[in-house]
């Protein structure tokens, strides 16, 4: 072997993949799929029969879990699709800043200050009104493929 040193460029993440492969024919309605590099929730799946030459095809209609946009994709049922790792985490709301960011309390007692208020009007009103009334609120945060967004709210009683 040689005496030269090998230098590796370190990356910020632990190297965990944002997606995992799953055969297209096994993805069902209600599941998740990546279409055009966006994490989506499948709302409709239809499978076409095989032709004279070729594969059965799966037609996916899905809604982007962060933007709400409808996306479609057609994939041979024997091929693999990317499925995003989707996590939901609950955090307690501590404060809402004037620039539209929320301050959340994590499980280990630290604060998380990098999330914006939700874009959904009804959810935004619930968060602002509940906070103004001094309620103890728990926000559900959905994360997938490096993105995070507030997706739900629970009232756990007055402070």
PDB file of C-alpha atoms in Angstrom:
ATOM      1  CA  UNK A   1       0.000   0.000   0.000  1.00  0.00           C
ATOM      2  CA  UNK A   2       1.046   3.636  -0.310  1.00  0.00           C
ATOM      3  CA  UNK A   3       1.948   6.044   2.469  1.00  0.00           C
ATOM      4  CA  UNK A   4      -0.232   8.870   1.156  1.00  0.00           C
ATOM      5  CA  UNK A   5      -3.089  10.004   3.347  1.00  0.00           C
ATOM      6  CA  UNK A   6      -6.699   9.803   2.240  1.00  0.00           C
ATOM      7  CA  UNK A   7      -8.855  12.841   2.929  1.00  0.00           C
ATOM      8  CA  UNK A   8     -12.620  12.514   3.008  1.00  0.00           C
ATOM      9  CA  UNK A   9     -14.940  15.460   2.766  1.00  0.00           C
ATOM     10  CA  UNK A  10     -17.256  15.439   5.765  1.00  0.00           C
ATOM     11  CA  UNK A  11     -20.924  16.176   5.256  1.00  0.00           C
ATOM     12  CA  UNK A  12     -23.361  17.685   7.763  1.00  0.00           C
ATOM     13  CA  UNK A  13     -25.823  14.774   7.880  1.00  0.00           C
ATOM     14  CA  UNK A  14     -25.271  11.244   9.098  1.00  0.00           C
ATOM     15  CA  UNK A  15     -25.754   9.872   5.595  1.00  0.00           C
ATOM     16  CA  UNK A  16     -29.256   8.523   6.174  1.00  0.00           C
ATOM     17  CA  UNK A  17     -31.209   8.433   2.955  1.00  0.00           C
ATOM     18  CA  UNK A  18     -34.196  10.733   2.565  1.00  0.00           C
ATOM     19  CA  UNK A  19     -36.032   8.020   0.584  1.00  0.00           C
ATOM     20  CA  UNK A  20     -36.154   4.259   0.238  1.00  0.00           C
ATOM     21  CA  UNK A  21     -37.040   2.114  -2.794  1.00  0.00           C
ATOM     22  CA  UNK A  22     -40.334   0.226  -3.016  1.00  0.00           C
ATOM     23  CA  UNK A  23     -41.805  -1.699  -5.927  1.00  0.00           C
ATOM     24  CA  UNK A  24     -44.427   0.422  -7.710  1.00  0.00           C
ATOM     25  CA  UNK A  25     -47.001  -2.377  -7.693  1.00  0.00           C
ATOM     26  CA  UNK A  26     -46.960  -2.530  -3.872  1.00  0.00           C
ATOM     27  CA  UNK A  27     -47.639   1.192  -3.238  1.00  0.00           C
ATOM     28  CA  UNK A  28     -51.249   1.730  -2.171  1.00  0.00           C
ATOM     29  CA  UNK A  29     -53.672   4.625  -1.731  1.00  0.00           C
ATOM     30  CA  UNK A  30     -52.798   6.499   1.467  1.00  0.00           C
ATOM     31  CA  UNK A  31     -49.102   5.645   1.127  1.00  0.00           C
ATOM     32  CA  UNK A  32     -46.306   8.033   0.182  1.00  0.00           C
ATOM     33  CA  UNK A  33     -44.284   8.378  -3.025  1.00  0.00           C
ATOM     34  CA  UNK A  34     -41.748  10.797  -4.522  1.00  0.00           C
ATOM     35  CA  UNK A  35     -42.950  12.456  -7.744  1.00  0.00           C
ATOM     36  CA  UNK A  36     -40.761  15.095  -9.437  1.00  0.00           C
ATOM     37  CA  UNK A  37     -38.508  15.181  -6.330  1.00  0.00           C
ATOM     38  CA  UNK A  38     -41.452  16.107  -4.060  1.00  0.00           C
ATOM     39  CA  UNK A  39     -42.795  13.965  -1.181  1.00  0.00           C
ATOM     40  CA  UNK A  40     -46.447  13.143  -1.920  1.00  0.00           C
ATOM     41  CA  UNK A  41     -49.364  11.260  -0.393  1.00  0.00           C
ATOM     42  CA  UNK A  42     -51.025   8.858  -2.850  1.00  0.00           C
ATOM     43  CA  UNK A  43     -54.752   9.590  -3.375  1.00  0.00           C
ATOM     44  CA  UNK A  44     -55.411   7.288  -6.326  1.00  0.00           C
ATOM     45  CA  UNK A  45     -53.703   4.259  -7.888  1.00  0.00           C
ATOM     46  CA  UNK A  46     -54.798   2.506 -11.064  1.00  0.00           C
ATOM     47  CA  UNK A  47     -52.998  -0.381 -12.739  1.00  0.00           C
ATOM     48  CA  UNK A  48     -53.171  -1.047 -16.474  1.00  0.00           C
ATOM     49  CA  UNK A  49     -52.924  -4.542 -17.938  1.00  0.00           C
ATOM     50  CA  UNK A  50     -49.764  -5.681 -19.675  1.00  0.00           C
ATOM     51  CA  UNK A  51     -49.710  -5.155 -23.404  1.00  0.00           C
ATOM     52  CA  UNK A  52     -48.449  -7.617 -26.000  1.00  0.00           C
ATOM     53  CA  UNK A  53     -44.902  -6.618 -25.078  1.00  0.00           C
ATOM     54  CA  UNK A  54     -44.220  -4.916 -21.814  1.00  0.00           C
ATOM     55  CA  UNK A  55     -45.091  -4.354 -18.206  1.00  0.00           C
ATOM     56  CA  UNK A  56     -48.234  -3.554 -16.298  1.00  0.00           C
ATOM     57  CA  UNK A  57     -48.165   0.131 -15.482  1.00  0.00           C
ATOM     58  CA  UNK A  58     -49.223   1.917 -12.293  1.00  0.00           C
ATOM     59  CA  UNK A  59     -50.769   5.368 -12.629  1.00  0.00           C
ATOM     60  CA  UNK A  60     -50.312   7.387  -9.417  1.00  0.00           C
ATOM     61  CA  UNK A  61     -52.259  10.519  -8.538  1.00  0.00           C
ATOM     62  CA  UNK A  62     -50.729  12.117  -5.447  1.00  0.00           C
ATOM     63  CA  UNK A  63     -50.785  15.375  -3.509  1.00  0.00           C
ATOM     64  CA  UNK A  64     -47.589  17.102  -2.360  1.00  0.00           C
ATOM     65  CA  UNK A  65     -47.610  16.882   1.455  1.00  0.00           C
ATOM     66  CA  UNK A  66     -46.155  20.398   1.840  1.00  0.00           C
ATOM     67  CA  UNK A  67     -47.635  22.475  -1.004  1.00  0.00           C
ATOM     68  CA  UNK A  68     -50.909  20.596  -1.632  1.00  0.00           C
ATOM     69  CA  UNK A  69     -50.241  20.466  -5.397  1.00  0.00           C
ATOM     70  CA  UNK A  70     -51.597  17.500  -7.357  1.00  0.00           C
ATOM     71  CA  UNK A  71     -48.941  15.466  -9.186  1.00  0.00           C
ATOM     72  CA  UNK A  72     -49.228  12.404 -11.429  1.00  0.00           C
ATOM     73  CA  UNK A  73     -46.792   9.702 -12.506  1.00  0.00           C
ATOM     74  CA  UNK A  74     -46.914   6.483 -14.531  1.00  0.00           C
ATOM     75  CA  UNK A  75     -44.406   3.763 -13.582  1.00  0.00           C
ATOM     76  CA  UNK A  76     -44.064   0.105 -14.681  1.00  0.00           C
ATOM     77  CA  UNK A  77     -45.381  -1.963 -11.737  1.00  0.00           C
ATOM     78  CA  UNK A  78     -42.197  -4.067 -11.553  1.00  0.00           C
ATOM     79  CA  UNK A  79     -39.938  -1.003 -11.231  1.00  0.00           C
ATOM     80  CA  UNK A  80     -38.910   0.617  -7.953  1.00  0.00           C
ATOM     81  CA  UNK A  81     -40.202   4.027  -6.867  1.00  0.00           C
ATOM     82  CA  UNK A  82     -38.703   6.286  -4.239  1.00  0.00           C
ATOM     83  CA  UNK A  83     -40.759   6.500  -1.048  1.00  0.00           C
ATOM     84  CA  UNK A  84     -39.951   9.358   1.356  1.00  0.00           C
ATOM     85  CA  UNK A  85     -39.297   8.834   5.080  1.00  0.00           C
ATOM     86  CA  UNK A  86     -42.154  10.874   6.571  1.00  0.00           C
ATOM     87  CA  UNK A  87     -42.067  11.659  10.297  1.00  0.00           C
ATOM     88  CA  UNK A  88     -44.558  13.458  12.521  1.00  0.00           C
ATOM     89  CA  UNK A  89     -43.285  14.950  15.751  1.00  0.00           C
ATOM     90  CA  UNK A  90     -45.211  16.855  18.406  1.00  0.00           C
ATOM     91  CA  UNK A  91     -43.679  19.972  19.971  1.00  0.00           C
ATOM     92  CA  UNK A  92     -45.058  22.338  22.585  1.00  0.00           C
ATOM     93  CA  UNK A  93     -45.510  25.943  21.421  1.00  0.00           C
ATOM     94  CA  UNK A  94     -43.540  28.449  23.510  1.00  0.00           C
ATOM     95  CA  UNK A  95     -43.699  31.664  21.515  1.00  0.00           C
ATOM     96  CA  UNK A  96     -44.591  33.234  18.159  1.00  0.00           C
ATOM     97  CA  UNK A  97     -42.113  35.838  16.893  1.00  0.00           C
ATOM     98  CA  UNK A  98     -43.150  38.976  14.992  1.00  0.00           C
ATOM     99  CA  UNK A  99     -41.415  37.781  11.804  1.00  0.00           C
ATOM    100  CA  UNK A 100     -43.637  34.692  11.525  1.00  0.00           C
ATOM    101  CA  UNK A 101     -41.445  32.046  13.160  1.00  0.00           C
ATOM    102  CA  UNK A 102     -42.535  29.826  16.050  1.00  0.00           C
ATOM    103  CA  UNK A 103     -40.468  28.802  19.053  1.00  0.00           C
ATOM    104  CA  UNK A 104     -41.099  25.163  19.996  1.00  0.00           C
ATOM    105  CA  UNK A 105     -40.022  23.020  22.938  1.00  0.00           C
ATOM    106  CA  UNK A 106     -38.475  19.665  21.968  1.00  0.00           C
ATOM    107  CA  UNK A 107     -38.627  16.394  23.930  1.00  0.00           C
ATOM    108  CA  UNK A 108     -35.162  16.918  25.428  1.00  0.00           C
ATOM    109  CA  UNK A 109     -35.912  20.464  26.639  1.00  0.00           C
ATOM    110  CA  UNK A 110     -34.195  22.401  23.842  1.00  0.00           C
ATOM    111  CA  UNK A 111     -35.936  24.986  21.690  1.00  0.00           C
ATOM    112  CA  UNK A 112     -36.535  24.738  17.963  1.00  0.00           C
ATOM    113  CA  UNK A 113     -36.775  28.164  16.322  1.00  0.00           C
ATOM    114  CA  UNK A 114     -36.443  27.432  12.587  1.00  0.00           C
ATOM    115  CA  UNK A 115     -40.096  26.797  11.664  1.00  0.00           C
ATOM    116  CA  UNK A 116     -42.460  29.321  10.098  1.00  0.00           C
ATOM    117  CA  UNK A 117     -46.135  29.655  10.996  1.00  0.00           C
ATOM    118  CA  UNK A 118     -48.347  27.356   8.874  1.00  0.00           C
ATOM    119  CA  UNK A 119     -49.488  28.635   5.466  1.00  0.00           C
ATOM    120  CA  UNK A 120     -52.936  27.022   5.826  1.00  0.00           C
ATOM    121  CA  UNK A 121     -55.339  29.823   6.893  1.00  0.00           C
ATOM    122  CA  UNK A 122     -57.519  27.793   9.295  1.00  0.00           C
ATOM    123  CA  UNK A 123     -54.481  26.243  11.004  1.00  0.00           C
ATOM    124  CA  UNK A 124     -52.793  29.663  11.191  1.00  0.00           C
ATOM    125  CA  UNK A 125     -55.903  31.174  12.841  1.00  0.00           C
ATOM    126  CA  UNK A 126     -56.105  28.274  15.353  1.00  0.00           C
ATOM    127  CA  UNK A 127     -52.435  28.691  16.325  1.00  0.00           C
ATOM    128  CA  UNK A 128     -52.596  32.497  16.656  1.00  0.00           C
ATOM    129  CA  UNK A 129     -55.959  32.548  18.496  1.00  0.00           C
ATOM    130  CA  UNK A 130     -55.000  29.711  20.849  1.00  0.00           C
ATOM    131  CA  UNK A 131     -51.682  31.371  21.660  1.00  0.00           C
ATOM    132  CA  UNK A 132     -53.366  34.759  22.221  1.00  0.00           C
ATOM    133  CA  UNK A 133     -55.827  33.101  24.636  1.00  0.00           C
ATOM    134  CA  UNK A 134     -52.917  31.651  26.624  1.00  0.00           C
ATOM    135  CA  UNK A 135     -53.737  28.005  25.829  1.00  0.00           C
ATOM    136  CA  UNK A 136     -51.103  25.293  26.069  1.00  0.00           C
ATOM    137  CA  UNK A 137     -50.727  24.190  22.446  1.00  0.00           C
ATOM    138  CA  UNK A 138     -48.930  21.181  20.978  1.00  0.00           C
ATOM    139  CA  UNK A 139     -48.063  21.483  17.288  1.00  0.00           C
ATOM    140  CA  UNK A 140     -47.571  18.460  15.026  1.00  0.00           C
ATOM    141  CA  UNK A 141     -44.658  18.931  12.637  1.00  0.00           C
ATOM    142  CA  UNK A 142     -44.333  16.773   9.536  1.00  0.00           C
ATOM    143  CA  UNK A 143     -40.853  16.291   8.093  1.00  0.00           C
ATOM    144  CA  UNK A 144     -39.773  14.591   4.865  1.00  0.00           C
ATOM    145  CA  UNK A 145     -36.792  14.956   2.528  1.00  0.00           C
ATOM    146  CA  UNK A 146     -35.223  17.781   4.531  1.00  0.00           C
ATOM    147  CA  UNK A 147     -38.388  19.900   4.716  1.00  0.00           C
ATOM    148  CA  UNK A 148     -40.549  20.550   7.765  1.00  0.00           C
ATOM    149  CA  UNK A 149     -43.989  22.085   8.155  1.00  0.00           C
ATOM    150  CA  UNK A 150     -46.585  22.471  10.908  1.00  0.00           C
ATOM    151  CA  UNK A 151     -49.513  20.224   9.986  1.00  0.00           C
ATOM    152  CA  UNK A 152     -51.666  19.928  13.108  1.00  0.00           C
ATOM    153  CA  UNK A 153     -52.554  21.441  16.459  1.00  0.00           C
ATOM    154  CA  UNK A 154     -53.732  20.049  19.820  1.00  0.00           C
ATOM    155  CA  UNK A 155     -54.945  21.980  22.841  1.00  0.00           C
ATOM    156  CA  UNK A 156     -53.694  20.389  26.083  1.00  0.00           C
ATOM    157  CA  UNK A 157     -55.458  22.824  28.395  1.00  0.00           C
ATOM    158  CA  UNK A 158     -54.762  26.251  29.915  1.00  0.00           C
ATOM    159  CA  UNK A 159     -51.287  27.158  31.172  1.00  0.00           C
TER     160      UNK A 159
END
